Short mmCIF file of C-alpha atoms in Angstrom, two decimals:
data_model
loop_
_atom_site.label_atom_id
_atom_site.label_comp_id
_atom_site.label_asym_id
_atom_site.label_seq_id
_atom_site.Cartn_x
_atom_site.Cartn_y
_atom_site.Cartn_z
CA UNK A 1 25.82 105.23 81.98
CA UNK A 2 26.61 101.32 81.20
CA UNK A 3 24.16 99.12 82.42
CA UNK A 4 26.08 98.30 85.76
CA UNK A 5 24.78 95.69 88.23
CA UNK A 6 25.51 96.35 91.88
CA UNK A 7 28.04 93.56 92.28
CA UNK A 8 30.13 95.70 89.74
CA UNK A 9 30.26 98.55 92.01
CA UNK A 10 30.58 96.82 94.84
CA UNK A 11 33.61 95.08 93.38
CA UNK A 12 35.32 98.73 92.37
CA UNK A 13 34.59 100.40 95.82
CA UNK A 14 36.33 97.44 97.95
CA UNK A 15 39.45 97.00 94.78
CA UNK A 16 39.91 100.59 95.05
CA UNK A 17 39.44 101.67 98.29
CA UNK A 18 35.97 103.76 98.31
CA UNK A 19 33.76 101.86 100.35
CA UNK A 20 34.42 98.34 102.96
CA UNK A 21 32.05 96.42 105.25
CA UNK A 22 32.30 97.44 108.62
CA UNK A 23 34.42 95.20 111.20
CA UNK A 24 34.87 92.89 107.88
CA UNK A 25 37.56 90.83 110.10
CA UNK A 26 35.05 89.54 112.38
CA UNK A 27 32.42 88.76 109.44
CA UNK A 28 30.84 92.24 109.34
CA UNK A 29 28.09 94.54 110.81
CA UNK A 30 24.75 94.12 108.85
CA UNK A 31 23.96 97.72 107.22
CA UNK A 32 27.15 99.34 108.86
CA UNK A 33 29.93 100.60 106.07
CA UNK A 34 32.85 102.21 106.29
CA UNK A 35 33.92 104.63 103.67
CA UNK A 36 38.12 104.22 102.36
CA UNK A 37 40.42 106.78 101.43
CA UNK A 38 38.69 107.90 98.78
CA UNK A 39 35.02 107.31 99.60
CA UNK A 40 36.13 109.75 102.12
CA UNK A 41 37.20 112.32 99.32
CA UNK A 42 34.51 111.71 97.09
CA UNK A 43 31.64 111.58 99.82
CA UNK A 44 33.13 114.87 101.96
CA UNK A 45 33.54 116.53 98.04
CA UNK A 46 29.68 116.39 97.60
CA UNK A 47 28.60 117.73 101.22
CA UNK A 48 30.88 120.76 99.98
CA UNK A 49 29.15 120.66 97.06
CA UNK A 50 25.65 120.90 98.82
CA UNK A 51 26.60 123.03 101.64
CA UNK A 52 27.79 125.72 98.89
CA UNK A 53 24.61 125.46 96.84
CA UNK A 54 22.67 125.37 100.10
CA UNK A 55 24.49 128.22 102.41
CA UNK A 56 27.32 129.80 100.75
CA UNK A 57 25.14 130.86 97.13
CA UNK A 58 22.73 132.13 99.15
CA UNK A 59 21.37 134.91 101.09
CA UNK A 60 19.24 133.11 103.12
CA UNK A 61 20.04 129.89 104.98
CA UNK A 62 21.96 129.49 108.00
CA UNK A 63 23.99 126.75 109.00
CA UNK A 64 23.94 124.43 111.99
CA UNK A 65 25.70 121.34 113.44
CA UNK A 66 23.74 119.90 116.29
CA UNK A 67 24.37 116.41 118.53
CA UNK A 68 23.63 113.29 117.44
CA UNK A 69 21.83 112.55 121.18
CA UNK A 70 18.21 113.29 121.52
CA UNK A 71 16.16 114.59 124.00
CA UNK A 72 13.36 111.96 123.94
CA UNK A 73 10.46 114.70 124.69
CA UNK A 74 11.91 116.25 121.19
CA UNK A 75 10.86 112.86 119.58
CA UNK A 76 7.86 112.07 121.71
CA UNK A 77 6.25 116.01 120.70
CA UNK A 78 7.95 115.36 117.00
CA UNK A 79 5.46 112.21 116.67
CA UNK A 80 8.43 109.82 116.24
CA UNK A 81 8.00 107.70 119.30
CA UNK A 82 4.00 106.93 118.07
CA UNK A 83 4.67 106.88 114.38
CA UNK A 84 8.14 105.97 113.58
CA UNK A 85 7.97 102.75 112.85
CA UNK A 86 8.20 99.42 109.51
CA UNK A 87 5.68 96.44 109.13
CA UNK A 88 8.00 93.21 110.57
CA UNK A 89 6.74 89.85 110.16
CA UNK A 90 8.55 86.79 111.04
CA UNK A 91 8.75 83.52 109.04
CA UNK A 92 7.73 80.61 111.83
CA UNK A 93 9.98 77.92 109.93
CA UNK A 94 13.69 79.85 109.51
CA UNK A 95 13.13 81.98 112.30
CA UNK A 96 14.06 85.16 109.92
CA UNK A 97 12.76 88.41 110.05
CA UNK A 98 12.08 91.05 107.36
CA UNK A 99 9.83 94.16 106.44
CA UNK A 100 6.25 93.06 106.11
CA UNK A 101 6.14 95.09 102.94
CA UNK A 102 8.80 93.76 101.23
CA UNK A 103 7.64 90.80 101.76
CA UNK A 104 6.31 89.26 98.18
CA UNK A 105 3.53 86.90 97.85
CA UNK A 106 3.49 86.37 101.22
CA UNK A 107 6.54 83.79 100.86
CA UNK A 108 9.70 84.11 103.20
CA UNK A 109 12.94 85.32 100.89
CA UNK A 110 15.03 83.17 103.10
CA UNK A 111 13.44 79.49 103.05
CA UNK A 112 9.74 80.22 100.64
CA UNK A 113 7.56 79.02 103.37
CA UNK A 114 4.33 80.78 103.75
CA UNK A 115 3.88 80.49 107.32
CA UNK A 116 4.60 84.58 108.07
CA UNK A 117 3.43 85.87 111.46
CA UNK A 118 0.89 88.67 111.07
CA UNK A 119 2.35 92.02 110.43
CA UNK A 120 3.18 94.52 113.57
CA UNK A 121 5.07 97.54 114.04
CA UNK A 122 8.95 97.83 115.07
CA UNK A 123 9.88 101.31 116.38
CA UNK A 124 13.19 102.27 114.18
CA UNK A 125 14.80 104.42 116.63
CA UNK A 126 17.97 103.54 118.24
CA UNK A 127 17.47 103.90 121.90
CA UNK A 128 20.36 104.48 124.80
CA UNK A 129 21.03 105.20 128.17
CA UNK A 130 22.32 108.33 129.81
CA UNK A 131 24.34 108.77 132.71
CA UNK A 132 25.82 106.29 134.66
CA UNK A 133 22.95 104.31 135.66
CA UNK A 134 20.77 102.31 133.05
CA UNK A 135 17.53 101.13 135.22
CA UNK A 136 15.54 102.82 132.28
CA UNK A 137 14.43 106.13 133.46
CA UNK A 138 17.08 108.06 131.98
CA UNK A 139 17.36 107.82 128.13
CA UNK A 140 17.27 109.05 125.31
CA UNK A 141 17.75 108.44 121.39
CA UNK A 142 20.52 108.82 118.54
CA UNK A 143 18.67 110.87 116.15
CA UNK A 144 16.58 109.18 113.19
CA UNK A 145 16.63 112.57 111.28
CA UNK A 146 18.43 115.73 111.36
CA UNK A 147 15.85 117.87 111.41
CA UNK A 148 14.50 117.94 114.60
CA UNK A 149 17.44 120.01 116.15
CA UNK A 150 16.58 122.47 113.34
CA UNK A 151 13.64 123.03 114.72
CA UNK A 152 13.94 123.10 118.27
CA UNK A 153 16.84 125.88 117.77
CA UNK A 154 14.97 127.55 116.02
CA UNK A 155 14.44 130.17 118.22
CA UNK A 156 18.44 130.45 118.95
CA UNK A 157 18.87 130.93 115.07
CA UNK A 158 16.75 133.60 114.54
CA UNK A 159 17.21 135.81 117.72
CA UNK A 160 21.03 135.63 117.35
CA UNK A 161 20.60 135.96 113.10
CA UNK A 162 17.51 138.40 113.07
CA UNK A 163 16.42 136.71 109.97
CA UNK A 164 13.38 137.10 108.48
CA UNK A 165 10.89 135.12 106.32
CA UNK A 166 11.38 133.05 103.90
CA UNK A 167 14.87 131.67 105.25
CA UNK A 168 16.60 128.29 105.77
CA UNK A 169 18.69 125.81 108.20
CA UNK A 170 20.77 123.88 106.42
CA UNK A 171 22.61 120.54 108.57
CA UNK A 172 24.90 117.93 107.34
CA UNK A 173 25.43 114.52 110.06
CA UNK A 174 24.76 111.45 110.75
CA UNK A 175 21.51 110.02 112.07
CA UNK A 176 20.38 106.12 112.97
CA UNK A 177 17.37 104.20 111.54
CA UNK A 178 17.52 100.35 113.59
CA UNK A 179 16.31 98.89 109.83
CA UNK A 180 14.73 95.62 109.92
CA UNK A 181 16.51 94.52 106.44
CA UNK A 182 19.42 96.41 105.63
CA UNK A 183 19.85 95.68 101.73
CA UNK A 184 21.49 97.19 98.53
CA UNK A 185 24.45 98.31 99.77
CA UNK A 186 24.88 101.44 101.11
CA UNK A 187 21.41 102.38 100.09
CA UNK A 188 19.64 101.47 103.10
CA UNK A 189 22.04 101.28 106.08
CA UNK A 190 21.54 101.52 110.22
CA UNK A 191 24.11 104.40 110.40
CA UNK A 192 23.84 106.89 107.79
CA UNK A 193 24.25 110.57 106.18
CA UNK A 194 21.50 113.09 105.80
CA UNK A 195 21.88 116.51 104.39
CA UNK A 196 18.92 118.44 104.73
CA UNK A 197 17.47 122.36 104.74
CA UNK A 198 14.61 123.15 107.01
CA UNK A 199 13.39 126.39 104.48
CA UNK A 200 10.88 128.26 106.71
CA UNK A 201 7.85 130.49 104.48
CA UNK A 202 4.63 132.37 105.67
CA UNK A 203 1.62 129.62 105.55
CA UNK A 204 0.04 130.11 102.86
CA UNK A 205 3.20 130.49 100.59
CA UNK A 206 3.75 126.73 101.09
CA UNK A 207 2.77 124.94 97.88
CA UNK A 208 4.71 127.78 96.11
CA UNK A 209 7.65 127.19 97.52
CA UNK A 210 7.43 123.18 97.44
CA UNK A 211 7.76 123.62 93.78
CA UNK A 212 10.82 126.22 93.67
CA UNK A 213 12.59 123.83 95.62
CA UNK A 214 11.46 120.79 93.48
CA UNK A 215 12.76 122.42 90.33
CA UNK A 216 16.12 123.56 92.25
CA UNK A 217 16.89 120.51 94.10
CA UNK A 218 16.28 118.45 90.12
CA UNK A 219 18.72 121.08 88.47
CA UNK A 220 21.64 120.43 91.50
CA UNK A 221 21.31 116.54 90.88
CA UNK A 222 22.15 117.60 87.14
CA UNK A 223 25.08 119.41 87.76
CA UNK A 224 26.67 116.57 89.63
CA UNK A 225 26.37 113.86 86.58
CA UNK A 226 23.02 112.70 86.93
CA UNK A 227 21.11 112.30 83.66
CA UNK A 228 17.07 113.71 83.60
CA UNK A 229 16.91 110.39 82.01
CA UNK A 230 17.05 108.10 85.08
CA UNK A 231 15.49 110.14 87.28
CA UNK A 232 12.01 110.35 88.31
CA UNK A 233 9.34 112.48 90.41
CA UNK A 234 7.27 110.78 92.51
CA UNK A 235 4.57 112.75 93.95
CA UNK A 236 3.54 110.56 96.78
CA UNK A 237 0.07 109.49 97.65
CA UNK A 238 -2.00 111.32 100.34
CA UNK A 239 -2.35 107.49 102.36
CA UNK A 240 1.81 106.85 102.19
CA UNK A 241 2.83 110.51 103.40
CA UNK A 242 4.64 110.83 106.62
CA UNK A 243 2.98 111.55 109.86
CA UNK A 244 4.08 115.61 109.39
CA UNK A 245 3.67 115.89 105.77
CA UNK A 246 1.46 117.61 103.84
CA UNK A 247 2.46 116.88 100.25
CA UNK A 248 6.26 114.93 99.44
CA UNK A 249 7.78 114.96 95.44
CA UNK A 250 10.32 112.30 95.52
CA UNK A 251 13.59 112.82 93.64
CA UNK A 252 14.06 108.60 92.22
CA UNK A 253 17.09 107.77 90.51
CA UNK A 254 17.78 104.58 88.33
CA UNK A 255 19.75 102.83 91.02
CA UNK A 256 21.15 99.54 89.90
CA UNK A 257 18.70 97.62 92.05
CA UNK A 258 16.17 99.93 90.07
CA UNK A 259 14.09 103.13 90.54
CA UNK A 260 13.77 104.33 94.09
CA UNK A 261 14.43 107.43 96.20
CA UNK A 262 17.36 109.76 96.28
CA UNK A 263 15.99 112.60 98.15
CA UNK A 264 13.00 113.82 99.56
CA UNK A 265 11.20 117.46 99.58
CA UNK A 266 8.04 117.48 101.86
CA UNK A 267 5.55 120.02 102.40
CA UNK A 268 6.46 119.94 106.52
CA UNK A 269 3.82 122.62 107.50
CA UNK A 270 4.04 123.58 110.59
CA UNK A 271 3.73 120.35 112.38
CA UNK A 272 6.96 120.60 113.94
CA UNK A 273 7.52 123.82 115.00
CA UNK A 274 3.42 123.94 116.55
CA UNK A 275 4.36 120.49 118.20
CA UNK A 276 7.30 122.06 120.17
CA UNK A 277 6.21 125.73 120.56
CA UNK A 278 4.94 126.92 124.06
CA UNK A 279 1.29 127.89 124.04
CA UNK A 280 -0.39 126.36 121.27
CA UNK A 281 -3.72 127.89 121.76
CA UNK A 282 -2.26 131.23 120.89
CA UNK A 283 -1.57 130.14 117.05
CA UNK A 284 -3.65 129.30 114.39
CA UNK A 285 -2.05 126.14 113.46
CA UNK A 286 -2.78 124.48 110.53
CA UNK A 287 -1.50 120.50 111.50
CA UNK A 288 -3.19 118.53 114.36
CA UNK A 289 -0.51 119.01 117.12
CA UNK A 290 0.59 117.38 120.29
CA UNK A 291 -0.72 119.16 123.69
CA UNK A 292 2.71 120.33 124.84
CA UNK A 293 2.81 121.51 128.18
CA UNK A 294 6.47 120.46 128.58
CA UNK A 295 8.19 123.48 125.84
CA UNK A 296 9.25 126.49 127.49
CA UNK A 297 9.63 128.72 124.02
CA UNK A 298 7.21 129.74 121.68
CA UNK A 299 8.45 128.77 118.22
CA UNK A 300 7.16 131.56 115.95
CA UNK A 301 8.37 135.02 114.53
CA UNK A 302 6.98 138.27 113.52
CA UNK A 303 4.89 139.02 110.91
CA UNK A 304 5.51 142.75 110.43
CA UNK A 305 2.87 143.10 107.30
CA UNK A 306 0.15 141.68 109.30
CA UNK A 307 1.50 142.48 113.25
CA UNK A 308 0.50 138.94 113.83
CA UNK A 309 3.00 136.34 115.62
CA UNK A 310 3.11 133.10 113.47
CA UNK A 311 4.14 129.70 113.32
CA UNK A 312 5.95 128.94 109.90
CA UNK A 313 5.35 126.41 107.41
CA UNK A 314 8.40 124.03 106.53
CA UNK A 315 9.66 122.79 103.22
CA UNK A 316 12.67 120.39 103.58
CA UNK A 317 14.84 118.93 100.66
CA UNK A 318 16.46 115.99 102.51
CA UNK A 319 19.37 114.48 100.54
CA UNK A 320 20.93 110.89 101.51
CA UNK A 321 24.18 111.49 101.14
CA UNK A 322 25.25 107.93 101.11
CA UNK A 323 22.74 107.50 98.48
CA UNK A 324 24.26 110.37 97.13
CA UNK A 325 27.65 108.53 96.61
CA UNK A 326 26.07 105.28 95.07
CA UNK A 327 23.97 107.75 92.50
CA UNK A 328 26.75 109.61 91.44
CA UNK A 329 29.13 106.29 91.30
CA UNK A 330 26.43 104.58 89.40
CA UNK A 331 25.87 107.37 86.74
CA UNK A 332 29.87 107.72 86.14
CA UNK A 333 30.93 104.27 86.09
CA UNK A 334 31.52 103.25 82.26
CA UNK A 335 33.72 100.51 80.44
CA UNK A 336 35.01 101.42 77.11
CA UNK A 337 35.99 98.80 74.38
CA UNK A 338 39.64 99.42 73.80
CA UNK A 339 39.24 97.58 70.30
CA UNK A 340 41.98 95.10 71.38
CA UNK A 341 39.46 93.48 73.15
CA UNK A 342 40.47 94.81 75.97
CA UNK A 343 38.15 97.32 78.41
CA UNK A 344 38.94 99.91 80.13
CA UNK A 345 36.94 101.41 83.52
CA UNK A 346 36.42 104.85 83.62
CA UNK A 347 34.78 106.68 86.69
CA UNK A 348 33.74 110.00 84.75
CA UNK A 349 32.53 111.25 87.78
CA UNK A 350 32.23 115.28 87.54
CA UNK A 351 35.61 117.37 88.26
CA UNK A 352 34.68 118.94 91.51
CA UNK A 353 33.40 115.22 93.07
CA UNK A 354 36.67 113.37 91.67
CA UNK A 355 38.53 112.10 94.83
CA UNK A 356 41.71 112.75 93.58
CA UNK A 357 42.23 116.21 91.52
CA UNK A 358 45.48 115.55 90.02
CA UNK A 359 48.08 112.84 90.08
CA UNK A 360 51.92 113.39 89.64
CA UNK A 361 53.03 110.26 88.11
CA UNK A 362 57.04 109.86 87.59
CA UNK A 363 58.02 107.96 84.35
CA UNK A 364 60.47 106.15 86.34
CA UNK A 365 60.21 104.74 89.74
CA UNK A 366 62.65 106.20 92.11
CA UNK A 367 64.76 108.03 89.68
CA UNK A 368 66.04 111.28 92.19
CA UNK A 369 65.89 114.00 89.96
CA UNK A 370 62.45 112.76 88.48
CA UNK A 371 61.01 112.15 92.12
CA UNK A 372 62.70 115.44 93.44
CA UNK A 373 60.62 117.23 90.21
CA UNK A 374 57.36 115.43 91.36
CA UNK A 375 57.37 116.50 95.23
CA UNK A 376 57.73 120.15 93.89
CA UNK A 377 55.32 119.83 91.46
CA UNK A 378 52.92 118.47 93.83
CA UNK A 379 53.63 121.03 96.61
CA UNK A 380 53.16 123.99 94.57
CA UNK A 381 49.67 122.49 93.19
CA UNK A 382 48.62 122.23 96.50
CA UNK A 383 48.45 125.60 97.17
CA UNK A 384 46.05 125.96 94.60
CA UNK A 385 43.15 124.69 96.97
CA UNK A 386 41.64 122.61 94.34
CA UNK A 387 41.73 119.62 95.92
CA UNK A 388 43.92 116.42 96.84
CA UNK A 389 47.06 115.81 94.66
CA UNK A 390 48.48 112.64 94.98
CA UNK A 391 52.02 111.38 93.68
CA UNK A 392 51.65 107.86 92.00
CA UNK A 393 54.94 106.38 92.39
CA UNK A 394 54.01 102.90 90.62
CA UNK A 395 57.05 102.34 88.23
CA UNK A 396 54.38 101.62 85.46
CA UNK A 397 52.70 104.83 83.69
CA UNK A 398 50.34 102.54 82.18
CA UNK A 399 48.66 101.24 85.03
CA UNK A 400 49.04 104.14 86.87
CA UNK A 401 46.81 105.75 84.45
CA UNK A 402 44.52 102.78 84.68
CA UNK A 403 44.13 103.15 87.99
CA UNK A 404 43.45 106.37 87.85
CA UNK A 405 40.83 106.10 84.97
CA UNK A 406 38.91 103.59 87.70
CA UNK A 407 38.96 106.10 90.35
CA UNK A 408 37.99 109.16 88.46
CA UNK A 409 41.21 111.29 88.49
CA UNK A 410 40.18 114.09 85.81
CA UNK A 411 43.93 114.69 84.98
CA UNK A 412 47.22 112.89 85.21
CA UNK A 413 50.69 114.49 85.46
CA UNK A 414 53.65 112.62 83.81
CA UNK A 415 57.21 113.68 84.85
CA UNK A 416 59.57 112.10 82.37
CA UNK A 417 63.54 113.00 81.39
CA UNK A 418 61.92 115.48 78.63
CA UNK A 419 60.97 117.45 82.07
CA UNK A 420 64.26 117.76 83.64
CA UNK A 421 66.54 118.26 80.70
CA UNK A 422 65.02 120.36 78.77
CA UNK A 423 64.24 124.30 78.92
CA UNK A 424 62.01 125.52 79.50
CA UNK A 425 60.31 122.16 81.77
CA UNK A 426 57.18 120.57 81.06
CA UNK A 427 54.98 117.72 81.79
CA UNK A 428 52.87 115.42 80.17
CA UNK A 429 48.74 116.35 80.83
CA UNK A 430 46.92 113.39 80.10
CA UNK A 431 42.82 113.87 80.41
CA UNK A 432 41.02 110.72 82.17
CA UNK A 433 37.74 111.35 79.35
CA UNK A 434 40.05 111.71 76.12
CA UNK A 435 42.73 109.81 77.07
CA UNK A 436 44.43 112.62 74.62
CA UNK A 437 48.22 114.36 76.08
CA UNK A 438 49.01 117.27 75.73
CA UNK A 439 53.38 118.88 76.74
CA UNK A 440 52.44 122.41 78.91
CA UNK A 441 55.05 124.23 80.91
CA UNK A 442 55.84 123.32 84.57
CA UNK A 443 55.48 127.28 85.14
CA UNK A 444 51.86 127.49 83.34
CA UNK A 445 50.37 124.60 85.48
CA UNK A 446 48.91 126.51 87.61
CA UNK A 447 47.01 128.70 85.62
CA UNK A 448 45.93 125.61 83.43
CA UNK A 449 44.69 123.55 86.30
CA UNK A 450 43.16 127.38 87.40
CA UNK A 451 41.46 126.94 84.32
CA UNK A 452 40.33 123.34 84.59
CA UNK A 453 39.18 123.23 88.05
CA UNK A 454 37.73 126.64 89.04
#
């Protein structure tokens, strides 16, 4: 990994279409982004890359998609409505507001003055009406975290799965944090991407399991580019945890703002599932929970060993997926001295992530035979499944394979004359990494990209 500063990336993701400020034409939406055509590809490429490490390699995780609208009992019994909440002070002399604890010497980042209100708490939720009248006794919440839906299906999931313990809920979607400061890009946004198991095990198998999914969650991080170099575990201090944790590890990457979390994996207990189960007193709970005379299930399942009902313990590995895409952006972006003086960008971002799979470039632009060659080349590599295949019809092989360098295309696919007059065809392969070329067979392609890809 070069040593790239954010305005780099930045730059790339707007030139090349990954990532652009929301409502840009009217000046923007503070901590609001919109992801391009191929943000799209490479951010929907690594939720397929989760969701098959998370529910497709195993055994023993279901999946669930649940609505972004919350219930607000859910996040009154969750704790959220008490405990959900950042530090905001105000500077008296710009009028500008900011996170008390990122706040440093006391001085306002805007103007430097000193004179900061005193610190108090600002509930992050995003709160909104429901139904057609808003006099403020019907409302409700877009969701801070998945998770919460995991939990109050719970029940659903494991009368209609009959699963058993240890098992898993696994959600991808969106979920809204009203953030005092927005800042660093797409690392700490108002509207953002979590992708997180809820991975239920008997209490007392808690702490074992907090470190299986530790080592596993470090190990799927390094199969999609990140270096064990700039990452870090942070075991978080007993004062910091969150209001339903028992223990958190934090996954940190080397962002290039610096060090800070990339996912989470907390030691839930059963703090969530005792908060919203019916009957309380019938449990021997191990978190302080919320009198809840409002549930109308009892959240629990059989212990057959033991013929005991119990309330699970939780451990959840909760990903950011947006700070998914910055991480695995920042790790493969690299410049290479071309010893002309000249650089070239490279995103060597990891096959299965790359946005585009494969590009058909013709070596002349709007030549008929060439272009007829390329749309049937193209076609028949789609029915590969490996991914998008896009035709490049630029004019100019050599910045079409620039281009393509900068937005991480593993392989390029030259059509030239060679191709069409010839016998038996072939095609120029040109890897992004090696830059080297190598003349294979129109009719072996697939079994080479085959090869390549799966």
């Amino acid at each position: 990994m070069s040593a790239i500063s954010m305005d780099q990336l930045v730059s790339l993701c707007k030139r090349r279409g990954f990532l652009f400020q929301n409502a840009d034409i009217y000046g923007g939406l503070q901590g609001v982004y919109d992801y391009g055509p191929l943000g799209v590809e490479l951010k929907n490429n690594l939720k397929a890359a989760w969701w098959r490490a998370m529910v497709y390699e195993r055994d023993d995780v279901e999946g669930l998609d649940a609505a972004i609208l919350t219930n607000r009992k859910v996040l009154h019994y969750s704790g959220h409505e008490d405990t959900f909440s950042d530090p905001m002070t105000d500077c008296r002399k710009c009028k500008g507001r900011f996170r008390a604890d990122h706040i440093k010497d006391g001085k306002c980042p805007n103007c430097g003055s000193t004179d900061m209100t005193e610190p108090r708490p600002f509930n992050l939720m995003f709160k909104t009406a429901i139904g057609p009248v808003d006099d403020g006794s019907s409302f409700g919440y877009l969701r801070p975290e998945t998770a919460q839906a995991i939990f109050t299906q719970f029940k659903n999931v494991v009368d209609s799965t009959s699963r058993k313990l240890p098992f898993g809920i696994a959600q991808i979607g969106k979920s809204f944090r009203n953030e005092i400061t927005p800042r660093n890009f797409i690392f700490r946004v108002r509207e953002f991407e979590q992708a997180e198991l809820e991975y239920f095990v008997m209490p007392g198998e808690d702490e074992k399991w907090h470190e299986i999914w530790k080592e596993k969650r470090i190990k799927w991080w390094l199969e999609q580019g990140l270096v064990r170099e700039h990452m870090n575990i942070y075991v978080t201090p007993k004062e910091d945890l969150a209001h339903y944790s028992k223990a958190t590890y934090d996954i940190e990457y080397q962002f290039p703002h610096g060090m800070e979390e990339l996912e989470g994996i907390a030691n839930r207990t059963d703090y969530d599932l005792g908060n919203h189960t019916k009957g309380q007193d019938e449990f021997e709970l191990f978190s302080h929970c919320h009198e809840n005379p409002e549930s109308t299930q009892k959240l629990c399942i059989r212990d057959e060993e033991n013929n005991r009902w119990v309330v699970p313990f939780v451990i959840e590995p909760s990903m950011g997926v947006d700070r998914g895409v910055l991480a695995v952006m920042t790790e493969a972006y690299t410049e290479e001295d071309m010893g002309d003086g000249s650089k070239r960008i490279v995103l060597k971002l990891k096959k299965h992530l790359a946005p585009i799979k494969v590009a058909v470039i013709p070596l002349k632009k709007n030549n008929e035979q060439i272009m007829s060659k390329c749309h049937e080349i193209k076609q028949n590599l789609l029915k590969l499944g490996i991914g998008r295949v896009a035709l490049e019809n630029t004019g100019n092989i050599g910045k079409a394979y620039r281009r393509h360098d900068e937005i991480g295309t593993p392989l390029c696919l030259t059509v030239d004359f060679e191709t069409i007059e010839n016998s038996p065809e072939t095609v120029t392969v040109r890897d992004r990494d090696t830059m080297e070329q190598t003349r294979v067979p129109v009719a072996d392609l697939p079994n080479f990209l085959r090869d390549y890809f799966l």
